[in-house]
Amino acid sequence: MKQGTWYKGITMLAVWLALTAVPLAAQDGSFKNGQLWPDTEGKHINAHGGNILRHVDTYYWYGEQRPDRGYTMDGGIAVYSSTDLRHWKNEGLALQLSAEPGSDIERGCIMERPKVVWNEKTQRFVMLFHLELKGKGYEAARVGFAVSEHATGPFRFIRSTRLHAGRWPFDMTEKDIEAAKQTNAAAWTKWWTPRWRREVQKGMYLWRDFEGGQMSRDMTVFVDDDGRAYHITSSQENLTLLVSELTDDFLDFTGKYNMVAPGGQNEAPCIFHRGEDYWLICSGCTGWDPNEARMFRSKSIWGPWTQLPSPFTGIATGYRDMPANKTFGAQGTFIFKNDTTYVFMADIWNPRHLSRSLHLWLPIHFTEKEVPVIPWTTETP
Ligand code: GAL
């Protein structure tokens, strides 16, 4: 290479890096939304779609450890620890992929949206996650269960499953069940028409998957004040949410479940309980692209849920000026309660380099009528 060309190449590379690089937030522990967040070794925190669990005096942050390229897993579920929510130590993999060919969690599978909760009765940490089997794209739509005695793992994979094979939601009447049985998903080649939507609301995909079990993709786990845990998931081709009660050890479903917003196309469910109200904040379904969040309120985990406008307000100034009606460019993953503060945690996905997807933490404010409002803020709480 001629010297001039070499020099030009280096200059162009420097300019390209300057233009494309996302700044790394200061290592003093002050994170800025819309920037890379370094762990205690200075590397961006690679834990996405996950949650934070406070146990004794330590916070644990679990999430998808994403490869730099591609969508399938090459490691597993990551865990970081912190005592101040600012300095995060990489504790490695909480749940590792299996080396055994044919295992549900073999290399090449997709694990998403892991949630770890503490079970007081069994004194175990329980992880539930969305699992897609190797080589099957997103068609398996299963939930995986894993358990550990230690917060940082290793978690032992127990099994993966679809949901509620052969069971109807507990609140469907005989008449509702008869109507669902009259539907026929195979007959609908054209989606999104008003007639198709009515069939979905009657339970067309619930009936289609009745024998084999219901689909489960984006999901969360919620432990209520009485210690009961619930799995909330995007089911029926991401069209309908299901709320399902977990057994006392959190390692199975009791069989009690119902539907939320049939046909509403909600995913990325995040939930919290405050005073008399349960609040559910979800996204629409546009893959890695941001969209407008949806919010629901109920007096009981079993509904009825009433839809309210999106709680997000303002513009993500300093971060690509993304507006509230695009959830500031992010998609929710968890609402973390720290003492009396509720923090909405979200991912700003970077599908070309998923490991470099950014994090967004926004404190939830409340109106005089106790309705959540989530304004943009540059500094994390
Ligand atoms: C999103 C979902 C992510 C991931 C992605 C794949 O809608 O929230 O968890 O599944 O789609 O395209």
mmCIF file of C-alpha atoms and ligand atoms in Angstrom:
data_model
loop_
_atom_site.group_PDB
_atom_site.id
_atom_site.type_symbol
_atom_site.label_atom_id
_atom_site.label_comp_id
_atom_site.label_asym_id
_atom_site.label_seq_id
_atom_site.Cartn_x
_atom_site.Cartn_y
_atom_site.Cartn_z
ATOM 1 C CA MET A 1 0.000 0.000 0.000
ATOM 2 C CA LYS A 2 1.306 3.449 -0.851
ATOM 3 C CA GLN A 3 2.050 5.659 2.147
ATOM 4 C CA GLY A 4 -0.586 8.252 1.140
ATOM 5 C CA THR A 5 -3.317 5.618 0.862
ATOM 6 C CA TRP A 6 -2.311 4.150 4.217
ATOM 7 C CA TYR A 7 -2.513 7.548 5.890
ATOM 8 C CA LYS A 8 -5.889 8.280 4.242
ATOM 9 C CA GLY A 9 -7.188 4.903 5.424
ATOM 10 C CA ILE A 10 -6.222 5.594 9.038
ATOM 11 C CA THR A 11 -7.734 9.093 8.926
ATOM 12 C CA MET A 12 -10.991 7.747 7.500
ATOM 13 C CA LEU A 13 -11.098 5.039 10.160
ATOM 14 C CA ALA A 14 -10.574 7.647 12.896
ATOM 15 C CA VAL A 15 -13.350 9.834 11.486
ATOM 16 C CA TRP A 16 -15.675 6.832 11.175
ATOM 17 C CA LEU A 17 -14.957 5.760 14.772
ATOM 18 C CA ALA A 18 -15.570 9.276 16.065
ATOM 19 C CA LEU A 19 -18.881 9.441 14.231
ATOM 20 C CA THR A 20 -20.204 6.010 15.107
ATOM 21 C CA ALA A 21 -18.833 5.373 18.596
ATOM 22 C CA VAL A 22 -21.278 5.676 21.452
ATOM 23 C CA PRO A 23 -19.506 7.322 24.393
ATOM 24 C CA LEU A 24 -18.780 5.191 27.437
ATOM 25 C CA ALA A 25 -20.329 6.738 30.509
ATOM 26 C CA ALA A 26 -17.990 7.963 33.213
ATOM 27 C CA GLN A 27 -16.492 5.238 35.352
ATOM 28 C CA ASP A 28 -17.351 7.077 38.558
ATOM 29 C CA GLY A 29 -20.610 5.172 38.454
ATOM 30 C CA SER A 30 -22.748 7.961 37.043
ATOM 31 C CA PHE A 31 -24.586 6.391 34.137
ATOM 32 C CA LYS A 32 -26.170 8.449 31.407
ATOM 33 C CA ASN A 33 -29.141 7.105 29.515
ATOM 34 C CA GLY A 34 -28.314 6.605 25.855
ATOM 35 C CA GLN A 35 -24.617 5.836 26.517
ATOM 36 C CA LEU A 36 -22.659 2.647 27.020
ATOM 37 C CA TRP A 37 -22.624 1.607 30.687
ATOM 38 C CA PRO A 38 -19.282 0.241 31.880
ATOM 39 C CA ASP A 39 -18.939 -2.523 34.450
ATOM 40 C CA THR A 40 -16.112 -2.377 37.005
ATOM 41 C CA GLU A 41 -13.685 -3.532 34.301
ATOM 42 C CA GLY A 42 -14.761 -0.766 31.941
ATOM 43 C CA LYS A 43 -16.718 -3.063 29.584
ATOM 44 C CA HIS A 44 -20.297 -2.304 28.540
ATOM 45 C CA ILE A 45 -22.787 -4.261 30.677
ATOM 46 C CA ASN A 46 -23.919 -7.135 28.471
ATOM 47 C CA ALA A 47 -27.131 -8.127 30.275
ATOM 48 C CA HIS A 48 -30.250 -7.409 28.241
ATOM 49 C CA GLY A 49 -33.960 -8.090 28.572
ATOM 50 C CA GLY A 50 -33.389 -9.007 32.215
ATOM 51 C CA ASN A 51 -34.118 -7.853 35.729
ATOM 52 C CA ILE A 52 -32.591 -6.698 38.981
ATOM 53 C CA LEU A 53 -33.029 -8.621 42.191
ATOM 54 C CA ARG A 54 -32.088 -7.224 45.566
ATOM 55 C CA HIS A 55 -30.998 -9.946 47.945
ATOM 56 C CA VAL A 56 -29.768 -9.116 51.440
ATOM 57 C CA ASP A 57 -27.421 -6.175 50.781
ATOM 58 C CA THR A 58 -26.539 -6.883 47.183
ATOM 59 C CA TYR A 59 -28.211 -6.131 43.886
ATOM 60 C CA TYR A 60 -27.973 -8.700 41.094
ATOM 61 C CA TRP A 61 -28.555 -7.756 37.498
ATOM 62 C CA TYR A 62 -29.431 -10.683 35.211
ATOM 63 C CA GLY A 63 -29.785 -10.515 31.447
ATOM 64 C CA GLU A 64 -29.150 -11.984 28.029
ATOM 65 C CA GLN A 65 -25.427 -12.122 27.324
ATOM 66 C CA ARG A 66 -25.587 -11.325 23.629
ATOM 67 C CA PRO A 67 -22.884 -12.059 21.077
ATOM 68 C CA ASP A 68 -21.616 -9.101 19.088
ATOM 69 C CA ARG A 69 -23.031 -10.586 15.884
ATOM 70 C CA GLY A 70 -26.135 -12.692 15.301
ATOM 71 C CA TYR A 71 -29.144 -13.567 17.438
ATOM 72 C CA THR A 72 -28.410 -16.988 18.843
ATOM 73 C CA MET A 73 -26.690 -17.485 22.176
ATOM 74 C CA ASP A 74 -23.062 -18.446 22.544
ATOM 75 C CA GLY A 75 -22.804 -18.099 26.313
ATOM 76 C CA GLY A 76 -25.970 -17.901 28.350
ATOM 77 C CA ILE A 77 -27.517 -15.642 30.951
ATOM 78 C CA ALA A 78 -25.174 -13.092 32.500
ATOM 79 C CA VAL A 79 -25.157 -11.820 36.075
ATOM 80 C CA TYR A 80 -23.553 -8.703 37.541
ATOM 81 C CA SER A 81 -23.507 -7.659 41.190
ATOM 82 C CA SER A 82 -23.468 -4.290 42.916
ATOM 83 C CA THR A 83 -23.950 -2.830 46.363
ATOM 84 C CA ASP A 84 -24.854 0.664 45.125
ATOM 85 C CA LEU A 85 -26.589 0.123 41.740
ATOM 86 C CA ARG A 86 -23.734 2.040 40.103
ATOM 87 C CA HIS A 87 -20.644 -0.134 40.210
ATOM 88 C CA TRP A 88 -21.440 -3.466 38.576
ATOM 89 C CA LYS A 89 -19.060 -6.400 38.813
ATOM 90 C CA ASN A 90 -19.298 -9.001 36.088
ATOM 91 C CA GLU A 91 -19.997 -12.306 37.879
ATOM 92 C CA GLY A 92 -19.907 -14.330 34.655
ATOM 93 C CA LEU A 93 -22.694 -16.606 33.503
ATOM 94 C CA ALA A 94 -25.532 -17.444 35.877
ATOM 95 C CA LEU A 95 -26.923 -20.016 33.443
ATOM 96 C CA GLN A 96 -24.690 -21.577 30.835
ATOM 97 C CA LEU A 97 -25.658 -23.171 27.580
ATOM 98 C CA SER A 98 -25.411 -26.940 27.587
ATOM 99 C CA ALA A 99 -22.602 -28.709 25.738
ATOM 100 C CA GLU A 100 -24.910 -31.701 25.231
ATOM 101 C CA PRO A 101 -26.234 -31.964 21.657
ATOM 102 C CA GLY A 102 -30.031 -32.123 21.624
ATOM 103 C CA SER A 103 -30.398 -30.314 24.958
ATOM 104 C CA ASP A 104 -33.132 -27.664 24.961
ATOM 105 C CA ILE A 105 -30.452 -25.109 25.838
ATOM 106 C CA GLU A 106 -27.688 -26.205 23.495
ATOM 107 C CA ARG A 107 -25.493 -23.637 21.786
ATOM 108 C CA GLY A 108 -27.498 -22.001 19.006
ATOM 109 C CA CYS A 109 -30.723 -21.716 20.997
ATOM 110 C CA ILE A 110 -32.149 -18.300 21.866
ATOM 111 C CA MET A 111 -32.667 -17.330 25.498
ATOM 112 C CA GLU A 112 -34.451 -14.060 26.113
ATOM 113 C CA ARG A 113 -35.911 -11.964 28.901
ATOM 114 C CA PRO A 114 -34.599 -13.938 31.893
ATOM 115 C CA LYS A 115 -36.113 -13.039 35.251
ATOM 116 C CA VAL A 116 -34.672 -14.242 38.542
ATOM 117 C CA VAL A 117 -36.694 -14.194 41.753
ATOM 118 C CA TRP A 118 -36.033 -15.376 45.280
ATOM 119 C CA ASN A 119 -38.252 -18.098 46.692
ATOM 120 C CA GLU A 120 -38.562 -17.614 50.439
ATOM 121 C CA LYS A 121 -40.058 -21.069 51.050
ATOM 122 C CA THR A 122 -37.405 -23.105 49.265
ATOM 123 C CA GLN A 123 -34.600 -20.572 49.861
ATOM 124 C CA ARG A 124 -33.682 -20.865 46.193
ATOM 125 C CA PHE A 125 -33.172 -18.440 43.334
ATOM 126 C CA VAL A 126 -35.476 -19.306 40.448
ATOM 127 C CA MET A 127 -34.964 -18.192 36.849
ATOM 128 C CA LEU A 128 -37.628 -18.235 34.157
ATOM 129 C CA PHE A 129 -36.805 -17.245 30.602
ATOM 130 C CA HIS A 130 -38.094 -17.295 27.054
ATOM 131 C CA LEU A 131 -36.509 -20.144 25.143
ATOM 132 C CA GLU A 132 -36.341 -20.798 21.426
ATOM 133 C CA LEU A 133 -34.897 -24.142 20.388
ATOM 134 C CA LYS A 134 -31.829 -24.344 18.164
ATOM 135 C CA GLY A 135 -32.538 -24.031 14.460
ATOM 136 C CA LYS A 136 -36.233 -23.247 14.863
ATOM 137 C CA GLY A 137 -36.274 -19.475 14.700
ATOM 138 C CA TYR A 138 -38.982 -18.201 17.034
ATOM 139 C CA GLU A 139 -41.482 -21.026 16.520
ATOM 140 C CA ALA A 140 -40.893 -23.088 19.686
ATOM 141 C CA ALA A 141 -42.085 -20.215 21.951
ATOM 142 C CA ARG A 142 -41.361 -21.942 25.276
ATOM 143 C CA VAL A 143 -40.590 -20.972 28.830
ATOM 144 C CA GLY A 144 -37.493 -22.354 30.564
ATOM 145 C CA PHE A 145 -37.032 -22.959 34.312
ATOM 146 C CA ALA A 146 -33.723 -23.010 36.184
ATOM 147 C CA VAL A 147 -32.800 -22.964 39.872
ATOM 148 C CA SER A 148 -29.800 -22.173 42.062
ATOM 149 C CA GLU A 149 -28.836 -21.890 45.712
ATOM 150 C CA HIS A 150 -26.606 -18.934 44.911
ATOM 151 C CA ALA A 151 -27.561 -15.644 43.350
ATOM 152 C CA THR A 152 -24.663 -15.755 40.910
ATOM 153 C CA GLY A 153 -25.366 -19.370 39.961
ATOM 154 C CA PRO A 154 -24.576 -21.763 38.546
ATOM 155 C CA PHE A 155 -28.276 -22.183 37.773
ATOM 156 C CA ARG A 156 -29.383 -25.722 36.978
ATOM 157 C CA PHE A 157 -31.664 -25.946 33.948
ATOM 158 C CA ILE A 158 -34.756 -27.961 34.827
ATOM 159 C CA ARG A 159 -36.911 -28.048 31.717
ATOM 160 C CA SER A 160 -38.680 -26.001 29.083
ATOM 161 C CA THR A 161 -42.299 -26.174 28.184
ATOM 162 C CA ARG A 162 -45.234 -24.588 26.453
ATOM 163 C CA LEU A 163 -48.093 -23.531 28.710
ATOM 164 C CA HIS A 164 -51.354 -25.061 29.935
ATOM 165 C CA ALA A 165 -51.819 -27.882 27.410
ATOM 166 C CA GLY A 166 -55.453 -29.012 27.560
ATOM 167 C CA ARG A 167 -56.547 -26.246 29.972
ATOM 168 C CA TRP A 168 -58.831 -23.276 29.501
ATOM 169 C CA PRO A 169 -58.335 -19.931 31.279
ATOM 170 C CA PHE A 170 -60.128 -20.167 34.628
ATOM 171 C CA ASP A 171 -62.463 -17.266 33.864
ATOM 172 C CA MET A 172 -63.780 -18.453 30.492
ATOM 173 C CA THR A 173 -67.440 -19.413 30.619
ATOM 174 C CA GLU A 174 -68.906 -22.481 28.887
ATOM 175 C CA LYS A 175 -70.255 -20.103 26.266
ATOM 176 C CA ASP A 176 -66.811 -18.521 25.712
ATOM 177 C CA ILE A 177 -65.279 -21.975 25.370
ATOM 178 C CA GLU A 178 -67.894 -23.033 22.817
ATOM 179 C CA ALA A 179 -67.228 -19.857 20.800
ATOM 180 C CA ALA A 180 -63.457 -20.502 20.863
ATOM 181 C CA LYS A 181 -64.023 -24.061 19.660
ATOM 182 C CA GLN A 182 -65.889 -22.760 16.619
ATOM 183 C CA THR A 183 -62.829 -20.847 15.414
ATOM 184 C CA ASN A 184 -60.398 -22.280 12.909
ATOM 185 C CA ALA A 185 -56.960 -20.648 12.672
ATOM 186 C CA ALA A 186 -55.993 -22.726 9.624
ATOM 187 C CA ALA A 187 -58.804 -21.110 7.620
ATOM 188 C CA TRP A 188 -57.385 -17.582 7.992
ATOM 189 C CA THR A 189 -54.772 -16.797 5.425
ATOM 190 C CA LYS A 190 -55.365 -13.061 5.665
ATOM 191 C CA TRP A 191 -54.458 -11.528 9.012
ATOM 192 C CA TRP A 192 -55.290 -8.088 10.417
ATOM 193 C CA THR A 193 -58.812 -7.808 8.998
ATOM 194 C CA PRO A 194 -61.587 -6.824 11.460
ATOM 195 C CA ARG A 195 -63.158 -10.314 11.125
ATOM 196 C CA TRP A 196 -59.823 -12.017 11.805
ATOM 197 C CA ARG A 197 -59.335 -9.824 14.887
ATOM 198 C CA ARG A 198 -62.749 -10.807 16.227
ATOM 199 C CA GLU A 199 -61.820 -14.450 15.835
ATOM 200 C CA VAL A 200 -58.550 -13.807 17.719
ATOM 201 C CA GLN A 201 -60.543 -12.193 20.529
ATOM 202 C CA LYS A 202 -62.753 -15.277 20.681
ATOM 203 C CA GLY A 203 -59.636 -17.365 21.314
ATOM 204 C CA MET A 204 -58.722 -18.636 17.847
ATOM 205 C CA TYR A 205 -55.038 -19.165 18.689
ATOM 206 C CA LEU A 206 -55.847 -20.353 22.189
ATOM 207 C CA TRP A 207 -57.901 -23.114 20.581
ATOM 208 C CA ARG A 208 -55.289 -23.825 17.895
ATOM 209 C CA ASP A 209 -52.659 -24.429 20.599
ATOM 210 C CA PHE A 210 -55.012 -25.975 23.152
ATOM 211 C CA GLU A 211 -53.675 -29.530 22.832
ATOM 212 C CA GLY A 212 -49.979 -28.766 22.376
ATOM 213 C CA GLY A 213 -49.777 -25.880 24.848
ATOM 214 C CA GLN A 214 -49.808 -22.130 24.577
ATOM 215 C CA MET A 215 -46.935 -20.103 23.135
ATOM 216 C CA SER A 216 -44.763 -18.012 25.468
ATOM 217 C CA ARG A 217 -42.364 -15.368 24.164
ATOM 218 C CA ASP A 218 -41.597 -12.002 25.859
ATOM 219 C CA MET A 219 -42.190 -12.605 29.549
ATOM 220 C CA THR A 220 -41.707 -11.443 33.092
ATOM 221 C CA VAL A 221 -42.136 -12.868 36.581
ATOM 222 C CA PHE A 222 -43.842 -10.953 39.323
ATOM 223 C CA VAL A 223 -43.774 -11.809 43.038
ATOM 224 C CA ASP A 224 -46.676 -10.201 44.852
ATOM 225 C CA ASP A 225 -46.580 -8.906 48.429
ATOM 226 C CA ASP A 226 -48.052 -12.203 49.694
ATOM 227 C CA GLY A 227 -45.179 -14.200 48.142
ATOM 228 C CA ARG A 228 -47.295 -15.647 45.270
ATOM 229 C CA ALA A 229 -45.548 -15.486 41.926
ATOM 230 C CA TYR A 230 -47.001 -14.987 38.467
ATOM 231 C CA HIS A 231 -45.634 -15.452 34.984
ATOM 232 C CA ILE A 232 -46.822 -12.893 32.453
ATOM 233 C CA THR A 233 -46.174 -13.616 28.817
ATOM 234 C CA SER A 234 -46.909 -12.662 25.266
ATOM 235 C CA SER A 235 -48.764 -15.627 23.782
ATOM 236 C CA GLN A 236 -50.964 -16.561 20.809
ATOM 237 C CA GLU A 237 -48.597 -15.247 18.107
ATOM 238 C CA ASN A 238 -47.773 -12.250 20.383
ATOM 239 C CA LEU A 239 -51.403 -11.165 20.157
ATOM 240 C CA THR A 240 -52.598 -11.874 23.699
ATOM 241 C CA LEU A 241 -50.952 -11.736 27.109
ATOM 242 C CA LEU A 242 -51.373 -14.595 29.574
ATOM 243 C CA VAL A 243 -51.090 -14.234 33.347
ATOM 244 C CA SER A 244 -50.328 -17.573 35.032
ATOM 245 C CA GLU A 245 -49.953 -18.459 38.690
ATOM 246 C CA LEU A 246 -46.782 -20.324 39.663
ATOM 247 C CA THR A 247 -46.583 -23.139 42.210
ATOM 248 C CA ASP A 248 -45.176 -22.498 45.706
ATOM 249 C CA ASP A 249 -41.637 -23.385 44.596
ATOM 250 C CA PHE A 250 -42.026 -21.201 41.429
ATOM 251 C CA LEU A 251 -40.879 -24.154 39.316
ATOM 252 C CA ASP A 252 -44.190 -24.933 37.624
ATOM 253 C CA PHE A 253 -47.608 -23.540 36.804
ATOM 254 C CA THR A 254 -50.560 -24.229 39.087
ATOM 255 C CA GLY A 255 -52.809 -24.322 36.010
ATOM 256 C CA LYS A 256 -54.671 -21.134 36.938
ATOM 257 C CA TYR A 257 -54.313 -18.556 34.181
ATOM 258 C CA ASN A 258 -56.218 -15.974 32.188
ATOM 259 C CA MET A 259 -55.862 -13.665 29.211
ATOM 260 C CA VAL A 260 -55.166 -9.933 29.151
ATOM 261 C CA ALA A 261 -56.148 -7.735 26.193
ATOM 262 C CA PRO A 262 -56.906 -10.535 23.686
ATOM 263 C CA GLY A 263 -55.771 -9.464 20.229
ATOM 264 C CA GLY A 264 -54.072 -6.340 21.678
ATOM 265 C CA GLN A 265 -50.591 -7.337 20.444
ATOM 266 C CA ASN A 266 -48.660 -6.477 23.587
ATOM 267 C CA GLU A 267 -45.188 -7.672 24.471
ATOM 268 C CA ALA A 268 -42.241 -6.796 26.737
ATOM 269 C CA PRO A 269 -44.518 -6.894 29.803
ATOM 270 C CA CYS A 270 -43.348 -5.008 32.926
ATOM 271 C CA ILE A 271 -45.483 -4.972 36.052
ATOM 272 C CA PHE A 272 -45.623 -3.478 39.527
ATOM 273 C CA HIS A 273 -48.064 -3.269 42.405
ATOM 274 C CA ARG A 274 -48.464 -0.030 44.334
ATOM 275 C CA GLY A 275 -51.197 0.696 46.846
ATOM 276 C CA GLU A 276 -54.452 -0.624 45.432
ATOM 277 C CA ASP A 277 -53.263 -0.821 41.845
ATOM 278 C CA TYR A 278 -51.439 -3.254 39.617
ATOM 279 C CA TRP A 279 -49.787 -1.539 36.658
ATOM 280 C CA LEU A 280 -48.714 -3.270 33.485
ATOM 281 C CA ILE A 281 -46.532 -1.421 30.974
ATOM 282 C CA CYS A 282 -45.974 -3.177 27.641
ATOM 283 C CA SER A 283 -44.731 -2.404 24.156
ATOM 284 C CA GLY A 284 -46.318 -3.064 20.814
ATOM 285 C CA CYS A 285 -44.786 -5.695 18.523
ATOM 286 C CA THR A 286 -42.285 -4.188 16.101
ATOM 287 C CA GLY A 287 -39.320 -6.479 16.734
ATOM 288 C CA TRP A 288 -36.178 -4.565 17.686
ATOM 289 C CA ASP A 289 -37.679 -1.236 16.606
ATOM 290 C CA PRO A 290 -39.174 1.047 19.242
ATOM 291 C CA ASN A 291 -42.883 1.819 19.386
ATOM 292 C CA GLU A 292 -45.387 3.489 21.685
ATOM 293 C CA ALA A 293 -45.780 1.857 25.101
ATOM 294 C CA ARG A 294 -49.163 0.772 26.430
ATOM 295 C CA MET A 295 -50.271 0.923 30.044
ATOM 296 C CA PHE A 296 -52.982 -1.032 31.886
ATOM 297 C CA ARG A 297 -54.367 -0.761 35.402
ATOM 298 C CA SER A 298 -56.189 -3.340 37.505
ATOM 299 C CA LYS A 299 -57.218 -3.810 41.122
ATOM 300 C CA SER A 300 -56.341 -7.484 40.911
ATOM 301 C CA ILE A 301 -53.673 -9.514 39.144
ATOM 302 C CA TRP A 302 -56.571 -11.339 37.452
ATOM 303 C CA GLY A 303 -58.024 -8.165 35.963
ATOM 304 C CA PRO A 304 -60.139 -6.674 34.597
ATOM 305 C CA TRP A 305 -57.371 -4.526 33.108
ATOM 306 C CA THR A 306 -58.206 -1.047 31.844
ATOM 307 C CA GLN A 307 -56.002 0.530 29.215
ATOM 308 C CA LEU A 308 -54.670 4.058 29.845
ATOM 309 C CA PRO A 309 -52.485 6.278 27.643
ATOM 310 C CA SER A 310 -48.744 5.627 27.533
ATOM 311 C CA PRO A 311 -47.035 7.034 30.669
ATOM 312 C CA PHE A 312 -44.008 8.385 28.752
ATOM 313 C CA THR A 313 -43.658 12.130 28.274
ATOM 314 C CA GLY A 314 -41.095 14.439 26.692
ATOM 315 C CA ILE A 315 -38.217 13.907 24.310
ATOM 316 C CA ALA A 316 -34.983 12.027 24.855
ATOM 317 C CA THR A 317 -32.823 15.126 24.578
ATOM 318 C CA GLY A 318 -29.177 14.312 24.165
ATOM 319 C CA TYR A 319 -30.064 10.901 22.850
ATOM 320 C CA ARG A 320 -31.155 11.028 19.212
ATOM 321 C CA ASP A 321 -34.148 13.155 20.291
ATOM 322 C CA MET A 322 -36.387 10.086 20.408
ATOM 323 C CA PRO A 323 -39.921 11.075 21.442
ATOM 324 C CA ALA A 324 -42.094 9.618 24.177
ATOM 325 C CA ASN A 325 -44.314 7.960 21.592
ATOM 326 C CA LYS A 326 -41.331 5.771 20.688
ATOM 327 C CA THR A 327 -40.569 5.051 24.353
ATOM 328 C CA PHE A 328 -37.387 7.125 23.828
ATOM 329 C CA GLY A 329 -36.107 4.481 21.415
ATOM 330 C CA ALA A 330 -36.331 1.695 24.005
ATOM 331 C CA GLN A 331 -38.402 -1.346 24.961
ATOM 332 C CA GLY A 332 -39.154 -2.147 28.597
ATOM 333 C CA THR A 333 -37.743 -5.147 30.374
ATOM 334 C CA PHE A 334 -38.532 -4.754 34.093
ATOM 335 C CA ILE A 335 -39.827 -2.425 36.757
ATOM 336 C CA PHE A 336 -37.502 -2.545 39.688
ATOM 337 C CA LYS A 337 -38.694 -1.450 43.113
ATOM 338 C CA ASN A 338 -35.946 -0.028 45.276
ATOM 339 C CA ASP A 339 -37.392 0.923 48.676
ATOM 340 C CA THR A 340 -40.099 3.384 47.647
ATOM 341 C CA THR A 341 -38.817 4.160 44.149
ATOM 342 C CA TYR A 342 -39.961 2.347 41.025
ATOM 343 C CA VAL A 343 -37.526 2.305 38.135
ATOM 344 C CA PHE A 344 -38.505 1.416 34.585
ATOM 345 C CA MET A 345 -35.649 -0.553 33.010
ATOM 346 C CA ALA A 346 -35.474 -0.815 29.232
ATOM 347 C CA ASP A 347 -33.202 -1.806 26.357
ATOM 348 C CA ILE A 348 -32.313 0.406 23.430
ATOM 349 C CA TRP A 349 -31.756 -2.469 21.023
ATOM 350 C CA ASN A 350 -28.896 -2.482 18.566
ATOM 351 C CA PRO A 351 -29.823 -5.423 16.328
ATOM 352 C CA ARG A 352 -26.554 -5.247 14.375
ATOM 353 C CA HIS A 353 -24.536 -5.592 17.576
ATOM 354 C CA LEU A 354 -26.962 -6.836 20.216
ATOM 355 C CA SER A 355 -24.238 -6.946 22.868
ATOM 356 C CA ARG A 356 -23.941 -3.190 22.503
ATOM 357 C CA SER A 357 -27.639 -2.515 23.040
ATOM 358 C CA LEU A 358 -27.944 0.332 25.513
ATOM 359 C CA HIS A 359 -29.716 0.484 28.856
ATOM 360 C CA LEU A 360 -32.299 2.973 29.973
ATOM 361 C CA TRP A 361 -33.429 3.430 33.565
ATOM 362 C CA LEU A 362 -36.139 5.948 34.262
ATOM 363 C CA PRO A 363 -37.743 6.610 37.648
ATOM 364 C CA ILE A 364 -41.535 6.421 37.636
ATOM 365 C CA HIS A 365 -43.365 9.495 38.913
ATOM 366 C CA PHE A 366 -47.022 9.608 39.944
ATOM 367 C CA THR A 367 -49.720 12.188 39.316
ATOM 368 C CA GLU A 368 -52.016 13.428 42.084
ATOM 369 C CA LYS A 369 -54.366 10.641 41.051
ATOM 370 C CA GLU A 370 -51.530 8.124 41.526
ATOM 371 C CA VAL A 371 -51.181 7.442 37.799
ATOM 372 C CA PRO A 372 -47.616 6.644 36.590
ATOM 373 C CA VAL A 373 -45.749 9.205 34.485
ATOM 374 C CA ILE A 374 -42.316 8.503 33.022
ATOM 375 C CA PRO A 375 -40.474 11.589 31.761
ATOM 376 C CA TRP A 376 -37.124 11.466 29.984
ATOM 377 C CA THR A 377 -34.097 11.990 32.182
ATOM 378 C CA THR A 378 -30.490 11.954 31.081
ATOM 379 C CA GLU A 379 -28.956 10.912 34.400
ATOM 380 C CA THR A 380 -30.026 7.564 35.810
ATOM 381 C CA PRO A 381 -31.592 7.650 39.300
HETATM 382 C C1 GAL B 1 -38.756 -8.161 20.223
HETATM 383 C C2 GAL B 1 -38.711 -8.798 21.595
HETATM 384 C C3 GAL B 1 -37.292 -9.188 21.883
HETATM 385 C C4 GAL B 1 -36.835 -10.122 20.768
HETATM 386 C C5 GAL B 1 -37.010 -9.456 19.418
HETATM 387 C C6 GAL B 1 -36.645 -10.390 18.275
HETATM 388 O O1 GAL B 1 -40.060 -7.791 19.867
HETATM 389 O O2 GAL B 1 -39.186 -7.925 22.571
HETATM 390 O O3 GAL B 1 -37.203 -9.800 23.143
HETATM 391 O O4 GAL B 1 -37.593 -11.285 20.806
HETATM 392 O O5 GAL B 1 -38.337 -9.048 19.239
HETATM 393 O O6 GAL B 1 -36.952 -9.805 17.030
#
